[in-house]
Amino acid sequence: QKEVEQNSGPLSVPEGAIASLNCTYSDRGSQSFFWYRQYSGKSPELIMFIYSNGDKEDGRFTAQLNKASQYVSLLIRDSQPSDSATYLCAVERRNDKIIFGKGTRLHILP
Amino acid sequence: DVKVTQSSRYLVKRTGEKVFLECVQDMDHENMFWYRQDPGLGLRLIYFSYDVKMKEKGDIPEGYSVSREKKERFSLILESASTNQTSMYLCASSLTGTDYEQYFGPGTRLTVT
């Protein structure tokens, strides 16, 4: 089993709808989880992090974590064309390192 | 505002050349990382440094070495460049602890011919 798995997409979502991005991980000991956004030709930038089971909201973004199911997701409400990007799920490993999933390409349809 | 800079945005080298990629951060971060990013393979960790003169291998260290003589600077060295090292190279830095965000540089697109 791969350490961090994401559907590569592309995920196409109409403007104004909710985009749902999913990620599963294999290490039950992982405690910290991150979502990075990467625009084409640009570097990744952090948009959300979550440590506790449940939901964490920040503006239009909600991260959801279920450690029992080893599942983390990102919801984007009221999707905008500017949300079109690749979203990378990242999971803590030991010794200050994190491992990235391969990313999900999101395309918001105007 | 955190800034991570990389010495070149684009680089073209010949097979067998020694290549140096430089990364500098201005936020006094302890940790620095080198990744390569390839289509379909995602971001893969090459090397990691948690302190000056300290380094740790990542997932794909073969064919690479690193140097960290000063806290703000982390260099990636390709001892003898090969075509399969053609890639986007990204440097990142962070504070100590996995709770902390990694800040990425703009990347260096290296082409080895």
Coordinates of C-alpha atoms in Angstrom, one line a residue:
Chain A
Q1 CA 0.0 0.0 0.0
K2 CA 1.3 3.4 -0.9
E3 CA 2.0 5.7 2.0
V4 CA -0.3 8.5 0.8
E5 CA -2.9 8.0 -2.0
Q6 CA -4.9 10.5 -3.9
N7 CA -7.1 10.2 -7.0
S8 CA -5.1 12.0 -9.7
G9 CA -8.2 13.4 -11.4
P10 CA -8.9 15.7 -13.1
L11 CA -11.9 16.4 -10.9
S12 CA -14.2 18.8 -12.7
V13 CA -16.6 20.8 -10.5
P14 CA -19.0 23.6 -11.6
E15 CA -18.4 27.1 -10.3
G16 CA -20.2 27.6 -7.1
A17 CA -20.4 23.9 -6.2
I18 CA -18.5 22.0 -3.5
A19 CA -15.3 20.3 -4.5
S20 CA -14.4 17.3 -2.4
L21 CA -10.8 16.0 -2.4
N22 CA -9.8 12.8 -0.7
C23 CA -6.7 11.2 0.6
T24 CA -5.8 8.0 2.4
Y25 CA -2.6 7.2 4.3
S26 CA -1.0 4.0 5.5
D27 CA 0.8 4.9 8.7
R28 CA -1.5 4.7 11.7
G29 CA 1.0 6.6 13.8
S30 CA 0.8 9.8 11.7
Q31 CA -0.4 12.8 13.7
S32 CA -0.2 15.8 11.3
F33 CA -1.9 16.2 8.0
F34 CA -1.6 19.0 5.4
W35 CA -3.2 20.2 2.2
Y36 CA -1.0 22.1 -0.2
R37 CA -2.2 23.8 -3.4
Q38 CA 0.0 24.0 -6.4
Y39 CA -0.9 26.2 -9.4
S40 CA 0.6 25.1 -12.8
G41 CA 4.2 26.2 -13.0
K42 CA 4.3 27.3 -9.4
S43 CA 5.5 25.9 -6.1
P44 CA 3.2 24.2 -3.5
E45 CA 1.7 26.5 -0.8
L46 CA 0.0 25.4 2.4
I47 CA -3.7 26.0 2.6
M48 CA -4.8 23.8 5.6
F49 CA -3.4 21.6 8.3
I50 CA -5.2 19.4 10.7
Y51 CA -4.2 17.3 13.7
S52 CA -7.4 16.3 15.4
N53 CA -10.2 14.0 14.3
G54 CA -13.2 15.9 13.0
D55 CA -13.5 19.1 10.9
K56 CA -11.5 22.2 10.7
E57 CA -12.8 25.2 8.8
D58 CA -11.0 28.2 7.3
G59 CA -13.0 30.4 5.1
R60 CA -14.3 28.4 2.2
F61 CA -12.0 25.4 3.0
T62 CA -12.8 22.6 5.4
A63 CA -10.4 19.8 6.3
Q64 CA -11.8 16.6 7.7
L65 CA -9.8 13.9 9.4
N66 CA -10.8 10.4 10.4
K67 CA -7.8 8.6 12.0
A68 CA -9.7 5.4 12.5
S69 CA -10.3 5.1 8.8
Q70 CA -6.9 6.7 7.9
Y71 CA -8.7 9.2 5.7
V72 CA -8.3 13.0 5.3
S73 CA -10.3 15.2 3.0
L74 CA -10.6 18.8 1.8
L75 CA -13.8 20.5 1.0
I76 CA -13.9 23.7 -1.0
R77 CA -17.2 25.5 -0.8
D78 CA -18.5 28.0 -3.4
S79 CA -15.7 26.8 -5.8
Q80 CA -14.1 29.6 -7.9
P81 CA -12.1 29.3 -11.2
S82 CA -9.1 30.5 -9.1
D83 CA -9.4 27.2 -7.2
S84 CA -8.3 25.3 -10.3
A85 CA -5.0 23.8 -9.3
T86 CA -3.4 20.5 -8.1
Y87 CA -4.0 19.7 -4.4
L88 CA -1.4 17.8 -2.6
C89 CA -2.2 15.8 0.5
A90 CA 0.8 15.5 2.9
V91 CA 1.2 13.3 5.9
E92 CA 3.7 13.6 8.8
R93 CA 6.5 11.0 8.9
R94 CA 9.0 10.8 11.8
N95 CA 11.9 13.2 12.2
D96 CA 10.3 16.3 10.9
K97 CA 9.6 14.9 7.4
I98 CA 6.4 14.7 5.6
I99 CA 5.4 12.6 2.6
F100 CA 3.3 14.0 -0.2
G101 CA 0.6 12.3 -2.3
K102 CA 0.8 12.7 -6.0
G103 CA -1.9 15.2 -6.0
T104 CA -5.4 15.7 -7.4
R105 CA -6.0 18.0 -10.3
L106 CA -9.1 20.2 -9.7
H107 CA -10.8 22.0 -12.6
I108 CA -13.5 24.5 -11.8
L109 CA -15.9 24.9 -14.7
P110 CA -17.0 28.5 -15.2
Chain B
D1 CA 7.4 37.1 5.1
V2 CA 9.2 33.8 4.5
K3 CA 11.4 33.7 1.5
V4 CA 13.1 30.7 0.0
T5 CA 15.2 31.4 -3.1
Q6 CA 16.8 29.1 -5.6
S7 CA 19.9 30.0 -7.6
S8 CA 18.4 29.3 -11.1
R9 CA 15.0 29.0 -12.5
Y10 CA 16.1 27.1 -15.5
L11 CA 19.3 25.2 -16.1
V12 CA 20.6 23.1 -19.0
K13 CA 23.6 20.8 -18.4
R14 CA 25.3 18.0 -20.3
T15 CA 25.6 14.4 -19.2
G16 CA 28.5 13.9 -16.9
E17 CA 28.7 17.5 -15.7
K18 CA 28.8 18.3 -12.0
V19 CA 25.8 20.4 -11.1
F20 CA 25.2 22.6 -8.1
L21 CA 21.7 23.8 -7.1
E22 CA 21.6 26.4 -4.4
C23 CA 18.8 27.2 -2.0
V24 CA 18.7 30.1 0.6
Q25 CA 16.1 30.8 3.2
D26 CA 15.8 34.0 5.3
M27 CA 13.7 32.8 8.2
D28 CA 16.2 31.1 10.4
H29 CA 14.5 27.7 9.8
E30 CA 16.3 24.7 11.1
N31 CA 15.0 22.2 8.5
M32 CA 15.7 22.3 4.8
F33 CA 14.7 19.9 2.1
W34 CA 15.4 19.0 -1.5
Y35 CA 12.6 17.4 -3.6
R36 CA 12.2 16.6 -7.2
Q37 CA 8.9 16.7 -8.9
D38 CA 8.1 14.6 -12.0
P39 CA 4.7 14.1 -13.8
G40 CA 3.0 11.0 -12.4
L41 CA 5.5 10.6 -9.6
G42 CA 4.7 13.6 -7.5
L43 CA 7.1 15.2 -5.0
R44 CA 9.8 12.9 -3.8
L45 CA 12.3 13.7 -1.0
I46 CA 15.9 13.6 -2.1
Y47 CA 17.7 14.8 1.1
F48 CA 16.9 16.6 4.3
S49 CA 18.9 18.6 6.7
Y50 CA 17.9 19.4 10.3
D51 CA 20.9 21.4 11.3
V52 CA 24.2 22.9 9.9
K53 CA 26.4 20.1 8.6
M54 CA 23.7 17.5 9.3
K55 CA 22.0 15.6 6.6
E56 CA 19.7 12.7 6.1
K57 CA 18.8 10.7 3.1
G58 CA 15.3 10.9 1.7
D59 CA 13.5 8.4 -0.5
I60 CA 15.7 8.9 -3.7
P61 CA 19.2 10.0 -2.7
E62 CA 21.1 8.0 -5.3
G63 CA 23.1 10.2 -7.6
Y64 CA 22.8 13.2 -5.3
S65 CA 24.7 14.7 -2.4
V66 CA 24.1 17.8 -0.3
S67 CA 26.0 20.4 1.7
R68 CA 24.9 22.6 4.5
E69 CA 27.7 24.8 5.7
K70 CA 25.5 27.6 6.9
K71 CA 22.0 27.5 8.4
E72 CA 20.4 29.6 5.6
R73 CA 21.9 27.7 2.7
F74 CA 21.4 24.2 1.5
S75 CA 23.0 22.9 -1.7
L76 CA 22.1 19.9 -3.9
I77 CA 24.9 18.4 -5.9
L78 CA 24.7 16.1 -8.9
E79 CA 28.1 14.6 -9.0
S80 CA 27.7 13.4 -12.6
A81 CA 24.5 14.5 -14.2
S82 CA 22.5 12.0 -16.1
T83 CA 19.4 12.4 -18.4
N84 CA 17.2 10.7 -15.8
Q85 CA 17.9 13.6 -13.5
T86 CA 16.1 15.9 -15.8
S87 CA 13.3 17.2 -13.5
M88 CA 11.9 20.1 -11.5
Y89 CA 13.9 20.5 -8.3
L90 CA 12.2 22.2 -5.3
C91 CA 13.8 23.4 -2.1
A92 CA 11.8 23.9 1.1
S93 CA 12.4 25.0 4.6
S94 CA 10.6 24.7 7.9
L95 CA 10.9 25.1 11.6
T96 CA 11.6 22.0 13.7
G97 CA 8.6 19.8 14.3
T98 CA 6.2 18.1 11.9
D99 CA 3.5 20.6 13.0
Y100 CA 5.2 23.3 10.9
E101 CA 4.5 24.3 7.3
Q102 CA 7.2 23.8 4.7
Y103 CA 7.9 26.8 2.6
F104 CA 8.9 26.2 -1.0
G105 CA 11.2 28.0 -3.3
P106 CA 10.2 28.7 -6.9
G107 CA 12.0 25.6 -8.2
T108 CA 14.7 24.9 -10.7
R109 CA 13.9 23.2 -13.9
L110 CA 17.0 21.2 -14.8
T111 CA 17.4 19.6 -18.2
V112 CA 20.3 17.2 -18.7
T113 CA 21.1 16.6 -22.4

